[in-house]
Tab-separated table of C-alpha atoms in Angstrom:
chain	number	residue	atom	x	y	z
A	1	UNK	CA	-82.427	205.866	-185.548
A	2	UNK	CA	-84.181	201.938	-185.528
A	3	UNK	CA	-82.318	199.840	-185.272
A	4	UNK	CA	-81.771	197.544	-188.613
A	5	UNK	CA	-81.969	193.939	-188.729
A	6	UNK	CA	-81.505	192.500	-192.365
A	7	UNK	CA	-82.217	188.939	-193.089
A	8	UNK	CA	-79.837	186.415	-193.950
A	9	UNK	CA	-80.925	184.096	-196.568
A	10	UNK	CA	-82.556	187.397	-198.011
A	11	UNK	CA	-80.083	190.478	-197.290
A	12	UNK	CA	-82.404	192.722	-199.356
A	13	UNK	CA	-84.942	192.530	-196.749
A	14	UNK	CA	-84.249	194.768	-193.875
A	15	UNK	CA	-86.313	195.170	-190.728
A	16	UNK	CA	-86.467	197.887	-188.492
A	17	UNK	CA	-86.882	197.973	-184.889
A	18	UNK	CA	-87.711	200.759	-183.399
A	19	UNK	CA	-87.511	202.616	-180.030
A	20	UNK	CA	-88.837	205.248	-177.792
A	21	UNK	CA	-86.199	207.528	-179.222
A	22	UNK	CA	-87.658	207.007	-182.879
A	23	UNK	CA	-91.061	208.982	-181.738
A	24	UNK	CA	-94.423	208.374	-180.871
A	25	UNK	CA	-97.372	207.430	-183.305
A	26	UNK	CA	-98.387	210.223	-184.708
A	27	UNK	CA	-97.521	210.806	-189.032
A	28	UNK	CA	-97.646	214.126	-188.088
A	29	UNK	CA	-95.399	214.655	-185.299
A	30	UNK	CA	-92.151	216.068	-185.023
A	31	UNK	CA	-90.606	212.740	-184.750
A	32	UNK	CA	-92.087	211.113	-187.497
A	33	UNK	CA	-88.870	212.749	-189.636
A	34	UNK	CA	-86.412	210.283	-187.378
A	35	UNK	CA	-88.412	207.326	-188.320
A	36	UNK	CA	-88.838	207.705	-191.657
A	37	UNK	CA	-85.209	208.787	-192.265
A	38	UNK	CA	-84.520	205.581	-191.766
A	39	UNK	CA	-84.908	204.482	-195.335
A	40	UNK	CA	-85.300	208.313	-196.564
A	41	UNK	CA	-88.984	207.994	-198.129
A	42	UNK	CA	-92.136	209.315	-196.587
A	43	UNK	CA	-94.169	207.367	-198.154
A	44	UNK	CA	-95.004	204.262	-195.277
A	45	UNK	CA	-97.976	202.478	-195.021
A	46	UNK	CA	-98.790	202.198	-191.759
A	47	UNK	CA	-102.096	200.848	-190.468
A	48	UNK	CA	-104.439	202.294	-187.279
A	49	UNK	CA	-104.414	198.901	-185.568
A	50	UNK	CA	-107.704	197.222	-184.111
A	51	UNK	CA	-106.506	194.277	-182.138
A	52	UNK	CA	-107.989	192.106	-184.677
A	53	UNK	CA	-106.520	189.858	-187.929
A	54	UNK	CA	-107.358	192.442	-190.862
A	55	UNK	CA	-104.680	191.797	-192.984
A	56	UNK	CA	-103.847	195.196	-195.423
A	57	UNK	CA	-101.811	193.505	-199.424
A	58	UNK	CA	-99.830	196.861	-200.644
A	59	UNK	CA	-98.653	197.022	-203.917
A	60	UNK	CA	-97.189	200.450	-203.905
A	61	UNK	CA	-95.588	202.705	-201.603
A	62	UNK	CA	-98.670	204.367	-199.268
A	63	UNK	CA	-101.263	202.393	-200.293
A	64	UNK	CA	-103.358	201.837	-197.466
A	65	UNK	CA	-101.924	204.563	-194.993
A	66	UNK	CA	-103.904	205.010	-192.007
A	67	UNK	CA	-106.900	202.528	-192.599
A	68	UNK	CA	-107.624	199.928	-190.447
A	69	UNK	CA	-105.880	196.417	-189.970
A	70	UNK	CA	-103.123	194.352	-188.180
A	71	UNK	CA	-101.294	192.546	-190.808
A	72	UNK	CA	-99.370	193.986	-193.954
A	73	UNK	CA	-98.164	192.025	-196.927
A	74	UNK	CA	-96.589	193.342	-199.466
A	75	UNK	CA	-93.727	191.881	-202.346
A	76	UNK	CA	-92.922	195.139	-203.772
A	77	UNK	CA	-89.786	196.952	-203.712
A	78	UNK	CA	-89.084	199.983	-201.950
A	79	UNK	CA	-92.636	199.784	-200.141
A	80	UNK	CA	-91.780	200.519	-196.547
A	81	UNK	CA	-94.350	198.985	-194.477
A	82	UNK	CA	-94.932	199.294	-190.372
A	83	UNK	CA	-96.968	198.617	-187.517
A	84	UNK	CA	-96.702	200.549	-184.360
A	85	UNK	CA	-96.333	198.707	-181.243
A	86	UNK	CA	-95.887	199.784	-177.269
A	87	UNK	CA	-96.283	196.573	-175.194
A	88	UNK	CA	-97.905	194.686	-178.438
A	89	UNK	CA	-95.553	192.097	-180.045
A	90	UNK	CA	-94.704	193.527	-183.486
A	91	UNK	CA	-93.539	190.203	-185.746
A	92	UNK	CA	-92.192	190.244	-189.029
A	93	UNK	CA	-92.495	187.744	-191.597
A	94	UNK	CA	-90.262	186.742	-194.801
A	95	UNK	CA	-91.407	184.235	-197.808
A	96	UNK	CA	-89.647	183.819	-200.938
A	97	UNK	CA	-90.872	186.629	-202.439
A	98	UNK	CA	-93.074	188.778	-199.927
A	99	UNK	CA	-92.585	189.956	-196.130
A	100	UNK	CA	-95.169	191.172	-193.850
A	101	UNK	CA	-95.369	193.034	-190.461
A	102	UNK	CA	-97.913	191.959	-187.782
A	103	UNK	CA	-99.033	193.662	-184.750
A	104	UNK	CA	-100.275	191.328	-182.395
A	105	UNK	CA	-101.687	191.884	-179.037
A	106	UNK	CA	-103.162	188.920	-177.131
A	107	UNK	CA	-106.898	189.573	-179.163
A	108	UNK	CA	-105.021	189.325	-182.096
A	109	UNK	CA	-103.087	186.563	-181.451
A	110	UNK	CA	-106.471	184.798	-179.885
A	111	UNK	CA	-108.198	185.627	-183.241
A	112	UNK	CA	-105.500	184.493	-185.691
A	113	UNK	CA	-103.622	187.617	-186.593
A	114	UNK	CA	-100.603	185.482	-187.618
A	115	UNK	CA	-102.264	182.649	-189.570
A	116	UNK	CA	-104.366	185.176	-191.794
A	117	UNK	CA	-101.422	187.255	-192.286
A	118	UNK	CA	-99.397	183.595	-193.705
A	119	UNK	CA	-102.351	182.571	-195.410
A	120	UNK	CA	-102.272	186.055	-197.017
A	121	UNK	CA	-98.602	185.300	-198.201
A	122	UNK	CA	-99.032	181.468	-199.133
A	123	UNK	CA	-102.450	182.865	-201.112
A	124	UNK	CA	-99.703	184.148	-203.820
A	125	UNK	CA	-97.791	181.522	-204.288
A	126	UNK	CA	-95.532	182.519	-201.891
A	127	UNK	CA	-93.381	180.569	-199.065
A	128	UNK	CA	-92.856	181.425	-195.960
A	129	UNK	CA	-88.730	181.356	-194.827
A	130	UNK	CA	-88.669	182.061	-190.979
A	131	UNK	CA	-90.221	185.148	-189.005
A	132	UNK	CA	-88.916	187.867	-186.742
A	133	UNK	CA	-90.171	188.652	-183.497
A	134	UNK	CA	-89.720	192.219	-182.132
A	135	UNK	CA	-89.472	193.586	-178.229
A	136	UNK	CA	-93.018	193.374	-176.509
A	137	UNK	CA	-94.505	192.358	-173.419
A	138	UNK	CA	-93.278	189.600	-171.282
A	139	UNK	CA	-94.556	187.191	-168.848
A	140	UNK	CA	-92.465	188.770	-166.223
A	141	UNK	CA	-94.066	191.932	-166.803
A	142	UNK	CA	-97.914	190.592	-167.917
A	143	UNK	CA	-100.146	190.053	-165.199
A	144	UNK	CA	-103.707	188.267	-166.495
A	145	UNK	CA	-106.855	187.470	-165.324
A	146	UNK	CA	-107.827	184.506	-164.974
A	147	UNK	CA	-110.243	183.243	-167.151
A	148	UNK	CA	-108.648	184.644	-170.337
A	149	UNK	CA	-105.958	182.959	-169.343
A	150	UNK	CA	-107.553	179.964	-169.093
A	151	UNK	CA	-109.636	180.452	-172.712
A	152	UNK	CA	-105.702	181.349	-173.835
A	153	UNK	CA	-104.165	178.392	-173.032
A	154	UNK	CA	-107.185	176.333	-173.848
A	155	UNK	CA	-106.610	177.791	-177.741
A	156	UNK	CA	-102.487	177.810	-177.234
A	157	UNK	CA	-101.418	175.220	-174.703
A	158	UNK	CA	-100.409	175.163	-171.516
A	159	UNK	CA	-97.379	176.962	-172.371
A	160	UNK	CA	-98.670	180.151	-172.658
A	161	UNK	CA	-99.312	180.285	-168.783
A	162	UNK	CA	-96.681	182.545	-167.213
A	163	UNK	CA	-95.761	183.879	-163.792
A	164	UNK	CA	-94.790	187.909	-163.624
A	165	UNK	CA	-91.829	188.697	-161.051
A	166	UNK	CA	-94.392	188.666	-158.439
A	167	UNK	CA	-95.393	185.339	-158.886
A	168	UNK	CA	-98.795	186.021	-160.425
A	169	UNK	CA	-100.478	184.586	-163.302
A	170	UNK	CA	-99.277	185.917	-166.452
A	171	UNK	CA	-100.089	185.797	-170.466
A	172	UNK	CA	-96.773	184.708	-172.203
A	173	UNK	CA	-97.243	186.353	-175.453
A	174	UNK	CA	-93.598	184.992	-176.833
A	175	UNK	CA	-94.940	181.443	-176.119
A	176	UNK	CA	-98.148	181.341	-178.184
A	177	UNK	CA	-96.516	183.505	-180.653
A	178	UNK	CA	-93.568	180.350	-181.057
A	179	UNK	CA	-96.817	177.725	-180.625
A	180	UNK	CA	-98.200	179.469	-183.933
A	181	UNK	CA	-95.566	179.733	-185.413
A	182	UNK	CA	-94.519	175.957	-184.967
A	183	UNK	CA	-97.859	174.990	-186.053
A	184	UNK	CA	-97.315	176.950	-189.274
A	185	UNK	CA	-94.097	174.962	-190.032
A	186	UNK	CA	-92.203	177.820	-189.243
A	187	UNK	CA	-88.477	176.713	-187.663
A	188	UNK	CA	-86.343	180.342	-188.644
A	189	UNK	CA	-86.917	182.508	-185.692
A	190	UNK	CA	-85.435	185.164	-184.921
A	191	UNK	CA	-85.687	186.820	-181.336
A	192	UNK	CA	-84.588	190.405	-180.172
A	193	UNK	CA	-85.230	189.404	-176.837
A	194	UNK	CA	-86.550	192.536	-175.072
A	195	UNK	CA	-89.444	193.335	-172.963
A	196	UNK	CA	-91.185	196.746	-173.396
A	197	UNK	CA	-92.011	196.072	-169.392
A	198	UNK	CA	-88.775	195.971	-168.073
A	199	UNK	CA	-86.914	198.876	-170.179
A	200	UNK	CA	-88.152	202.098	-169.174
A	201	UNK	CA	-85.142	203.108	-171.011
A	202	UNK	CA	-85.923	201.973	-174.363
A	203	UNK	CA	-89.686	201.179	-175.165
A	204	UNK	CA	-92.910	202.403	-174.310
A	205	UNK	CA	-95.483	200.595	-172.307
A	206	UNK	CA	-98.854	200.998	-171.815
A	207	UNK	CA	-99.402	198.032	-169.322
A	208	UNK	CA	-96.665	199.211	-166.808
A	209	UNK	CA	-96.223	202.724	-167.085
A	210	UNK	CA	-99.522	203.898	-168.627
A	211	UNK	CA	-98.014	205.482	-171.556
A	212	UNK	CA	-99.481	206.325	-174.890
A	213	UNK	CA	-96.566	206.975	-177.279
A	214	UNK	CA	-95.871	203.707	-179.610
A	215	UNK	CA	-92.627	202.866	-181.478
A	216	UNK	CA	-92.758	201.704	-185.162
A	217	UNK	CA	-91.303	198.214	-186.265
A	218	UNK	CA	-91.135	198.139	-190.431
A	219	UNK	CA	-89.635	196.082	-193.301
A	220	UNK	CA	-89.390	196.868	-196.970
A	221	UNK	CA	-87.224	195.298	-199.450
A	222	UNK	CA	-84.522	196.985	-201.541
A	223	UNK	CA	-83.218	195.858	-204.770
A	224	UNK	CA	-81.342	192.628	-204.595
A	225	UNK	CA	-77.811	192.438	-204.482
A	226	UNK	CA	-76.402	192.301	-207.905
């Protein structure tokens, strides 16, 4: 089962982290039943991600299921929401009143998956408390061409240039997610820490071991604690 993360300052919001164990991404599969088990409803929404900053608002449980987009937002309870993520950095974020789950790959991040998906939130009123940032790729693990590196750290800062094990350029995807972040006024972070590279053991990864399966990282809130 995901593991489940809930936040402090808001212990009806709970987060869940998924791994290779929890299935691949497929709503159909005969792992889909572990993941959703999790918080015993079927009824996710869960988006077929584009790399880009289409952000998804859900007001009820399902709504939106399967279209496209990289962002959710939602301030309903009991409306599980997910993104599915292999080497991707899944990041969730909590506001006063709504939370929201981003996938964001390095296109993404370079087209302001994270901003729109804040801007969605502050849109209602809302404002945002601190963010959670789920395993995904690592520098150590994230070789990168050169001149997207360069247009990367040209829109980021020069933090965002890594070097893999090997000593090779690399894209550090933690690093401009933290730079955004920052520049949102955002100073609650939460890390898990984990590269999808490095453990074969728990995550998938399409950049180092060519796989296709994706694990699911989703949020919902429950009723508050009386």
């Amino acid at each position: 089962m995901a593991a489940l993360v809930a936040w402090p300052s808001r212990p009806e919001v709970t987060f869940a982290i998924g791994t290779r164990r929890d299935g691949d991404a497929r709503l159909d599969g005969p792992d889909w039943s572990r993941v959703t088990s999790t918080i015993h409803s079927e009824r996710w929404t869960l988006l077929t991600e584009e790399h880009g900053s289409v952000v998804r608002v859900v007001s009820a449980a399902g709504e939106h299921c399967g279209r496209d987009g990289d962002a959710i937002v939602t301030s309903a309870v009991s409306t599980p929401i997910g993104v599915w993520v292999g080497d991707c950095a899944p990041i969730g974020l909590v506001g006063d009143r709504s939370i929201a789950v981003v996938h964001a790959g390095w296109r993404g991040l370079e087209d302001g998956v994270v901003e729109s998906a804040v801007d969605t939130m502050v849109s209602t009123g809302d404002s945002l408390r601190g963010a959670i940032i789920g395993p995904h790729i690592r520098a150590c693990c994230y070789e990168f061409g050169s001149d997207d590196l360069d247009r990367l750290a040209h829109r980021f800062g020069a933090a965002v240039r890594g070097v893999t094990r090997e000593s090779r350029p690399a894209f550090d995807v933690n690093a401009a997610i933290r730079i955004v972040l920052a520049r949102l006024g955002v100073a609650s972070i939460v890390d898990v820490g984990r590269c999808t590279g490095c453990r074969a053991d728990a995550f998938f990864s399409h950049r180092v071991r060519r796989g296709s399966p994706r694990h699911v990282f989703g949020a919902w809130i429950g009723e508050p604690p009386a």
